[in-house]
PDB file of C-alpha atoms and ligand atoms in Angstrom:
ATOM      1  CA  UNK A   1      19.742 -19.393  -7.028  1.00 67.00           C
ATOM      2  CA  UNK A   2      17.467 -18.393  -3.835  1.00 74.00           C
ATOM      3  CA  UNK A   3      17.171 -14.365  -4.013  1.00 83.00           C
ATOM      4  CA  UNK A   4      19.097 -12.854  -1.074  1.00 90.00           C
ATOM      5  CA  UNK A   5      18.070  -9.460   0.784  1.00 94.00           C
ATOM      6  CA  UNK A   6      20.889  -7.064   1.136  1.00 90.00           C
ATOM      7  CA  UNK A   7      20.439  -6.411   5.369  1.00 93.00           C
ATOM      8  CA  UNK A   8      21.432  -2.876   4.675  1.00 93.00           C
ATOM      9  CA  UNK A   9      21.098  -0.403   1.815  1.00 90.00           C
ATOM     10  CA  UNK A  10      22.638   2.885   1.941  1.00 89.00           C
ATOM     11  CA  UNK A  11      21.115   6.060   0.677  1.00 87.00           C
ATOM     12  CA  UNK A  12      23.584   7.869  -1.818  1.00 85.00           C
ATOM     13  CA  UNK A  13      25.457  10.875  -0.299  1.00 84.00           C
ATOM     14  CA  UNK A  14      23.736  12.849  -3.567  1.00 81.00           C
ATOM     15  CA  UNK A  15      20.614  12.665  -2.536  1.00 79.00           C
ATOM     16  CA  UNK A  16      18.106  13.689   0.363  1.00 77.00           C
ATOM     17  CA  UNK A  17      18.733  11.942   3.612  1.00 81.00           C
ATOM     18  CA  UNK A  18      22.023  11.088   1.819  1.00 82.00           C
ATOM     19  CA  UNK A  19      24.400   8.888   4.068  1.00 83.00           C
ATOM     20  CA  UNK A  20      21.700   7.146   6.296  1.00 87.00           C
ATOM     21  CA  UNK A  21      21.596   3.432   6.191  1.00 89.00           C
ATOM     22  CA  UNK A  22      18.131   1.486   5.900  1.00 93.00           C
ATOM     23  CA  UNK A  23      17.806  -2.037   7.701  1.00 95.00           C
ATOM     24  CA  UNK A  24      15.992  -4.707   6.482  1.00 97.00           C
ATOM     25  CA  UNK A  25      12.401  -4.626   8.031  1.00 97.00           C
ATOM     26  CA  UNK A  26      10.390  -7.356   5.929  1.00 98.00           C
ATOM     27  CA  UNK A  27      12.140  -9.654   3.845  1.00 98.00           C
ATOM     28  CA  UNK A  28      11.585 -10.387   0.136  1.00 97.00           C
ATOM     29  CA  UNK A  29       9.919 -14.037   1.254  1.00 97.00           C
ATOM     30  CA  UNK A  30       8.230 -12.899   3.741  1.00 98.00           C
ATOM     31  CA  UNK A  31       6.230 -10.182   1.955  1.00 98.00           C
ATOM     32  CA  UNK A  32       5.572 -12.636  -1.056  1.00 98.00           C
ATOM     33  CA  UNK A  33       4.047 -15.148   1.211  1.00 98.00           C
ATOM     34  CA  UNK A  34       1.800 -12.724   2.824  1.00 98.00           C
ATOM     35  CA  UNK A  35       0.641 -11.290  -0.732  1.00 98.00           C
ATOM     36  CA  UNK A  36      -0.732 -15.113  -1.506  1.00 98.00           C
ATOM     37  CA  UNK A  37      -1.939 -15.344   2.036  1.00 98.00           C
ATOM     38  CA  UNK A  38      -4.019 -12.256   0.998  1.00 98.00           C
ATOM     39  CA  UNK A  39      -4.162 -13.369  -2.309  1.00 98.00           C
ATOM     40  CA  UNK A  40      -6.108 -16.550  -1.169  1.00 98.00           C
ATOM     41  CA  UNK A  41      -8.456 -14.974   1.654  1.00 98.00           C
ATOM     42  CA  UNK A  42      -9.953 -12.553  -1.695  1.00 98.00           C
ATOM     43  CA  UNK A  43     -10.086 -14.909  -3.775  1.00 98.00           C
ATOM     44  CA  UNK A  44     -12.512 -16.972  -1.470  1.00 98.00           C
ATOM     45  CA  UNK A  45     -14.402 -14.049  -0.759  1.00 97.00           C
ATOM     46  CA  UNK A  46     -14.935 -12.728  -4.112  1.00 98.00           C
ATOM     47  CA  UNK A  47     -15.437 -16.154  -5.930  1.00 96.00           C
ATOM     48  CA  UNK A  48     -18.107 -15.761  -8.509  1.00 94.00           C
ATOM     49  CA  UNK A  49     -17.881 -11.871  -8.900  1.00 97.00           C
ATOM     50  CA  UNK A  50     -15.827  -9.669 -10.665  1.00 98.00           C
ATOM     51  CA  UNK A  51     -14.190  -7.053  -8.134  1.00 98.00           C
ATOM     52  CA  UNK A  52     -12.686  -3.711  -9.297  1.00 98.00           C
ATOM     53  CA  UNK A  53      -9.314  -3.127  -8.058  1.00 98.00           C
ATOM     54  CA  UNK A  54      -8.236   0.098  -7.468  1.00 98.00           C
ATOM     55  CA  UNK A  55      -4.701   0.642  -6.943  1.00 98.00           C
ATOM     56  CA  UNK A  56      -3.341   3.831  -4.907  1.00 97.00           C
ATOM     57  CA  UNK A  57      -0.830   5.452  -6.669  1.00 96.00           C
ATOM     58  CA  UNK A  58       2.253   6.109  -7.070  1.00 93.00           C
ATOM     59  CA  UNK A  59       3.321   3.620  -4.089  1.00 95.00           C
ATOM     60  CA  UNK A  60       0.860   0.422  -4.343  1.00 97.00           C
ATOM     61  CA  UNK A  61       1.889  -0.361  -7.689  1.00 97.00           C
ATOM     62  CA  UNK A  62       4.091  -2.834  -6.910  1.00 98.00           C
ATOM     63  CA  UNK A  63       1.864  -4.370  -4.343  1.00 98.00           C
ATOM     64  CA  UNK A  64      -0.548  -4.535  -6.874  1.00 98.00           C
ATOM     65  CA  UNK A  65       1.245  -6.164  -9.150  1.00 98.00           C
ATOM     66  CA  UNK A  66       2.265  -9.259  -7.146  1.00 98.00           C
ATOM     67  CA  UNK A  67      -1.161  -9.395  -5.406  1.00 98.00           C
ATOM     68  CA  UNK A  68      -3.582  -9.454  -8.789  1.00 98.00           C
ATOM     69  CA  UNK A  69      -1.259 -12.130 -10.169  1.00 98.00           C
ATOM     70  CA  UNK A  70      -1.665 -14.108  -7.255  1.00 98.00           C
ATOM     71  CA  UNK A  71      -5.895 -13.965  -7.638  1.00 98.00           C
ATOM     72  CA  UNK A  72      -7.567 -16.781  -9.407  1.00 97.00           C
ATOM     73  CA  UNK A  73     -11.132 -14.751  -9.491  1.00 98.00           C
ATOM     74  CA  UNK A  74     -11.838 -12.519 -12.482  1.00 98.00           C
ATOM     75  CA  UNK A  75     -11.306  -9.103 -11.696  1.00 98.00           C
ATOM     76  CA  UNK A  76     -10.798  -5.320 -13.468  1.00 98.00           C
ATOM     77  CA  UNK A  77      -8.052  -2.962 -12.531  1.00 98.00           C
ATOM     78  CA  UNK A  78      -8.083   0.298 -12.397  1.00 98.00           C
ATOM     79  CA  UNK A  79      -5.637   3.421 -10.581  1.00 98.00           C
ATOM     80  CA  UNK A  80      -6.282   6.743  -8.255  1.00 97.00           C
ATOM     81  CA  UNK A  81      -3.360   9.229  -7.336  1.00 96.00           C
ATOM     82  CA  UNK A  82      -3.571  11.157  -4.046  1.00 93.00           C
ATOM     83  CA  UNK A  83      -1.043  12.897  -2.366  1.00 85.00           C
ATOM     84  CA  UNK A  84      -0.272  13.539   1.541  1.00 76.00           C
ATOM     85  CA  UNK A  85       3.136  13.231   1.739  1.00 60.00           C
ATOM     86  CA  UNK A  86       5.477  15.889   0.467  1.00 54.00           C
ATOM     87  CA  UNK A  87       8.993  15.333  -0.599  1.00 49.00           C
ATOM     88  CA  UNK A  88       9.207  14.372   3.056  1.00 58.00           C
ATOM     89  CA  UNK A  89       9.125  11.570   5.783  1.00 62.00           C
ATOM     90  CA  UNK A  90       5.920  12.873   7.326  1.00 63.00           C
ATOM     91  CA  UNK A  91       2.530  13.729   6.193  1.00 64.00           C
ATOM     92  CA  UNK A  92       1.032  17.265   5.604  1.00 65.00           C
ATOM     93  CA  UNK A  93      -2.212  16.708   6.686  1.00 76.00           C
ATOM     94  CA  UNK A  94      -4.003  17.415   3.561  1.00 86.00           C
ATOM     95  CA  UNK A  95      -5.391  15.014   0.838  1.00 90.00           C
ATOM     96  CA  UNK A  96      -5.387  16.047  -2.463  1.00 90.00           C
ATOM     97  CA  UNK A  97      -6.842  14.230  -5.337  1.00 93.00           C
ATOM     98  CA  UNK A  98      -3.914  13.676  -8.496  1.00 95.00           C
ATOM     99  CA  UNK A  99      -5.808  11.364 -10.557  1.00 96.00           C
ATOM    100  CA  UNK A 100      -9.107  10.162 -10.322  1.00 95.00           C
ATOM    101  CA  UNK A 101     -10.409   6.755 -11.228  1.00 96.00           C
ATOM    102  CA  UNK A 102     -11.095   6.109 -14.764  1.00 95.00           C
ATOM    103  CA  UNK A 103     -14.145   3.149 -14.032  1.00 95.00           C
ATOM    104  CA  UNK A 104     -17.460   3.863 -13.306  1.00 96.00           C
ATOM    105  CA  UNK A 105     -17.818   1.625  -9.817  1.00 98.00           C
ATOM    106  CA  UNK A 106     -21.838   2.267  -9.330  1.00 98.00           C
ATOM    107  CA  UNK A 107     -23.281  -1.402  -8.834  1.00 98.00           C
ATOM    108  CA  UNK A 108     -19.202  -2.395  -8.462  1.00 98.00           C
ATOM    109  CA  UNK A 109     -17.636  -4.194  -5.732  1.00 98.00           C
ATOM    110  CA  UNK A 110     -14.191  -2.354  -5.536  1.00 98.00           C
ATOM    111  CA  UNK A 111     -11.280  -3.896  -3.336  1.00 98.00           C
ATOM    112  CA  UNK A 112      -8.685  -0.680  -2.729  1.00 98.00           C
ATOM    113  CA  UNK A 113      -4.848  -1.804  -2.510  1.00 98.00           C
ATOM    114  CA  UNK A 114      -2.600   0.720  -0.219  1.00 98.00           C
ATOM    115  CA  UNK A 115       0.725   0.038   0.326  1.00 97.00           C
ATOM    116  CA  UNK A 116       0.480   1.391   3.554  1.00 97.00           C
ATOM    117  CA  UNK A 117      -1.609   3.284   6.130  1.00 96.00           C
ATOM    118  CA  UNK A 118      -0.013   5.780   8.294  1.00 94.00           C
ATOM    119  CA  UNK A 119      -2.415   8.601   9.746  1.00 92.00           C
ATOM    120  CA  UNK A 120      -5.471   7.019   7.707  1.00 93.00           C
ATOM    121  CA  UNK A 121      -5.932  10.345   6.259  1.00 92.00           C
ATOM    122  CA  UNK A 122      -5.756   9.295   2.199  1.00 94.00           C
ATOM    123  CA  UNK A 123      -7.801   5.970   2.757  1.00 94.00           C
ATOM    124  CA  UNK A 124     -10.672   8.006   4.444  1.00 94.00           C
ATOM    125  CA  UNK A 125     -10.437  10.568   1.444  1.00 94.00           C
ATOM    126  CA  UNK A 126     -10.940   7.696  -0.487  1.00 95.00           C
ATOM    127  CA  UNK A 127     -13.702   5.776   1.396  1.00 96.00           C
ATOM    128  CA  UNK A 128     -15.886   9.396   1.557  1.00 94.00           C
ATOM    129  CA  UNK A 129     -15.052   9.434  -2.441  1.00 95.00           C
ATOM    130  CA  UNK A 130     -15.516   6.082  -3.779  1.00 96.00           C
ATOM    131  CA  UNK A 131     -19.096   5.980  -1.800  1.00 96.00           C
ATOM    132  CA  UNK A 132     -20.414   9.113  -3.043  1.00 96.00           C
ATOM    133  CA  UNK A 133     -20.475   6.381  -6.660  1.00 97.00           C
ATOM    134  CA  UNK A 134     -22.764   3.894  -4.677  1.00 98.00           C
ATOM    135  CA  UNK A 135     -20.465   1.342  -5.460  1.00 98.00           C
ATOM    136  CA  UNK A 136     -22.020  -2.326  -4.107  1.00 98.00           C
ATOM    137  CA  UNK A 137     -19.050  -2.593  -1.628  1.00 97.00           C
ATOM    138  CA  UNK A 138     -15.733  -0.955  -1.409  1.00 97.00           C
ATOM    139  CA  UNK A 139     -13.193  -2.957   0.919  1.00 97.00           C
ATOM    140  CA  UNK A 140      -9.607  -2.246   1.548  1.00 98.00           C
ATOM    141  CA  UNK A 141      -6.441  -4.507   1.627  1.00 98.00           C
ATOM    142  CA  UNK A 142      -3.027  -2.614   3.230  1.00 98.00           C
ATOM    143  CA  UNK A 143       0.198  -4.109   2.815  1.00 98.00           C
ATOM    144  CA  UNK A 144       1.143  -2.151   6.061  1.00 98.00           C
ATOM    145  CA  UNK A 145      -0.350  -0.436   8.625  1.00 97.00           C
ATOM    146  CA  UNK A 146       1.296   1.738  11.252  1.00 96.00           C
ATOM    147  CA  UNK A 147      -1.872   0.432  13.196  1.00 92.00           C
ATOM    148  CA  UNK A 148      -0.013   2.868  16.969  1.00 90.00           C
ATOM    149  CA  UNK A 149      -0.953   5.948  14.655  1.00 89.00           C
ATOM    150  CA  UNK A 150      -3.207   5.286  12.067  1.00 91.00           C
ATOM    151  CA  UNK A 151      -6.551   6.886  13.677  1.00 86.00           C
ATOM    152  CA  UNK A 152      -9.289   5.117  11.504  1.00 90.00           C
ATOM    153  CA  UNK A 153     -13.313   4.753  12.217  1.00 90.00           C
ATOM    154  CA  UNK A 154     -13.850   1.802  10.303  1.00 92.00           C
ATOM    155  CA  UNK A 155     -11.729  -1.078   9.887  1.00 91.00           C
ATOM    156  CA  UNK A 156      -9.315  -2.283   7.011  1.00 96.00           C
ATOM    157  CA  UNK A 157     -10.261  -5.763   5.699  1.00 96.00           C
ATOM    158  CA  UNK A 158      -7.049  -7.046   4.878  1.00 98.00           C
ATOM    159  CA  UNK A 159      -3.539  -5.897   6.645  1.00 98.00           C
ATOM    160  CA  UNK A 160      -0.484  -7.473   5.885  1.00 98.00           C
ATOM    161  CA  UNK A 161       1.492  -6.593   8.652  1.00 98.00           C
ATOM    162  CA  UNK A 162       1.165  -4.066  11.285  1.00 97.00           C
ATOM    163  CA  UNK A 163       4.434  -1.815  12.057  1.00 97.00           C
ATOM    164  CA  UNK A 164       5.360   0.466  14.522  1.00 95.00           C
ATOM    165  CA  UNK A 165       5.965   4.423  13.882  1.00 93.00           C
ATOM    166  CA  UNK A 166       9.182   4.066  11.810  1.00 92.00           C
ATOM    167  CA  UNK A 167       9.567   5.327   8.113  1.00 93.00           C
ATOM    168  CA  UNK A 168       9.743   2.558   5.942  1.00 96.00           C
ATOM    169  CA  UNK A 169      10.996   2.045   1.767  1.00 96.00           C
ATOM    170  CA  UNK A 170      10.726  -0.491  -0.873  1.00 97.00           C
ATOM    171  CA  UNK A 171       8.559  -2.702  -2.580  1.00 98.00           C
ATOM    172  CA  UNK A 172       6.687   0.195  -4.186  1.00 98.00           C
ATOM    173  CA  UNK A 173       7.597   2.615  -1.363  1.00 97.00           C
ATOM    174  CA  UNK A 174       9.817   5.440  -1.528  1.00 93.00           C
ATOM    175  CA  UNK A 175      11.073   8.083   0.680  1.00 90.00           C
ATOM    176  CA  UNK A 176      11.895  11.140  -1.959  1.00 85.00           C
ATOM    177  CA  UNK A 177      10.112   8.842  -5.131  1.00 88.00           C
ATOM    178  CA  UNK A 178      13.605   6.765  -4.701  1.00 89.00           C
ATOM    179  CA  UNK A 179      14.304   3.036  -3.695  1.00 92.00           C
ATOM    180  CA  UNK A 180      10.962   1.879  -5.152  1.00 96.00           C
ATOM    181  CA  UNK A 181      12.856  -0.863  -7.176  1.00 95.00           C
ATOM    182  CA  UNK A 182      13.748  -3.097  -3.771  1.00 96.00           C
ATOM    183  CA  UNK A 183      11.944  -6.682  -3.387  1.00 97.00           C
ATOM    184  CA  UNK A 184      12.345  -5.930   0.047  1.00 98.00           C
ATOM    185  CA  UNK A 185      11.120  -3.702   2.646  1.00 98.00           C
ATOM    186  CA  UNK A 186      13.558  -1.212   4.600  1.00 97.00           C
ATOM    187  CA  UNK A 187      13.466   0.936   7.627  1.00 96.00           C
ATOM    188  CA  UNK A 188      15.011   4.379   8.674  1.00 90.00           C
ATOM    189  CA  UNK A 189      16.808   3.487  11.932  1.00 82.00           C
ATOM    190  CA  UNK A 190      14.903   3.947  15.126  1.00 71.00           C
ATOM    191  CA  UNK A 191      16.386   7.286  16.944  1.00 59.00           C
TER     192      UNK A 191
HETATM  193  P1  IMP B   1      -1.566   8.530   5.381  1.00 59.77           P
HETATM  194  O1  IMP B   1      -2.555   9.383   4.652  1.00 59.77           O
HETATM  195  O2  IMP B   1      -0.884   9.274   6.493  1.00 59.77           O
HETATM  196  O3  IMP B   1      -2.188   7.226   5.882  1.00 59.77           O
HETATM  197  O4  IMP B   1      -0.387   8.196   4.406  1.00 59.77           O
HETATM  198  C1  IMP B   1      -0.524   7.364   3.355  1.00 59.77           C
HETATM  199  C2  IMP B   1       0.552   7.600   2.313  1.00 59.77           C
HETATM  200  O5  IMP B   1       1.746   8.188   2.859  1.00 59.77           O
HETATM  201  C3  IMP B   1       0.977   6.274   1.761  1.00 59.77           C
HETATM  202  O6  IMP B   1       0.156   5.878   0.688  1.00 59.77           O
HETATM  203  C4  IMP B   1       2.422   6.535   1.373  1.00 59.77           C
HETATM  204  O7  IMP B   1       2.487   7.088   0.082  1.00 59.77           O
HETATM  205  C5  IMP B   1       2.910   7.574   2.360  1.00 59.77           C
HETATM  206  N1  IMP B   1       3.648   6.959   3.493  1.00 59.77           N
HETATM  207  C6  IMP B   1       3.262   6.873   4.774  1.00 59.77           C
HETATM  208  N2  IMP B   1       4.186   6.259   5.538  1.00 59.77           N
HETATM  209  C7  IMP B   1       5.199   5.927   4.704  1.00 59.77           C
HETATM  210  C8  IMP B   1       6.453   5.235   4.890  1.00 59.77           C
HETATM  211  O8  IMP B   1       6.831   4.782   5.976  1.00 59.77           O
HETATM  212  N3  IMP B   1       7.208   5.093   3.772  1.00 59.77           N
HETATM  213  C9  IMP B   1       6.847   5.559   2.533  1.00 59.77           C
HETATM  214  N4  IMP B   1       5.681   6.196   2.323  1.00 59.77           N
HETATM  215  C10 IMP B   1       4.861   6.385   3.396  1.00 59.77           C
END
């Protein structure tokens, strides 16, 4: 049987932000056709080499997954942690580094996966990092990008969908490390 989308999820009156209901933003179908869309554009580009993909921890994971499966170029994985978020909905404004990557990328071509780009603060972190390695190229792939805010000098490669200013869980994301688990993508209602 066809998977259905809940159109509403509730957050537990235990925990933070307890009581507030979460629409549906992105559907289960729609995010799994976009991953092969991507899927397909890197595998064209990167026939014939072997990128390095480096996942974003803790909230590309499940991006990552879906996406590498859906590749039919050889490729390595590998994982970085950063941290600009709090327990919080909104950034801190600091990067700091959690786990570092465990490949050495000189001579590499690495392709990073980010669930999503809010500010842009972690992915430039990561851009000024991963180059001081002379990797060959680094490129990045988003799921999401919150492309009103995001204040970036260089562009992202691959963006799965743009979305406006509104805090947003699932598929990998979380809003206080909960609600990971969902195939689908949610949103805080708009105030
Ligand atoms: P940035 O540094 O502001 O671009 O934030 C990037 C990180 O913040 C992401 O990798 C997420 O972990 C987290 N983040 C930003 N917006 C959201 C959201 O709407 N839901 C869940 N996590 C978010």
């Amino acid at each position: 049987m066809a998977h259905v989308d809940p159109p509403k999820v509730t957050i537990p009156a235990s925990s933070k932000f307890g009581g507030e209901t979460l629409e549906l933003y992105l559907s289960s179908e729609q995010i799994q056709q976009k991953v092969k869309e991507i899927a397909g554009r890197i595998s064209e580009h990167y026939r014939d080499k072997c990128p390095i993909m480096i996942g974003v921890l803790n909230g590309s994971f499940v991006f990552m997954a879906d996406l590498v499966r859906a590749l039919d170029i050889e490729f390595e994985v590998d994982f970085i942690k950063l941290s600009s978020y709090g327990s919080e909905t909104a950034s801190t404004g600091t990067v700091r580094l959690l786990k570092d990557i465990s490949a050495d990328i000189t001579g590499r071509d690495v392709i990073v996966v980010e669930d999503i780009v809010d500010t842009g603060l972690t992915i430039k972190f990561l851009r000024n990092r991963l180059q001081e390695a002379s990797p060959t190229s680094v490129t990045f792939v988003s799921l999401l990008l919150k492309d009103e805010i995001a204040k970036l000098d260089f562009p992202l490669d691959y963006v799965g969908f743009n979305i406006p200013n509104r805090f947003v869980v699932g598929y990998g994301l979380d809003v206080d490390q909960k609600f990971r688990g969902l195939t689908a993508i949610y949103a805080f209602k708009e105030n």
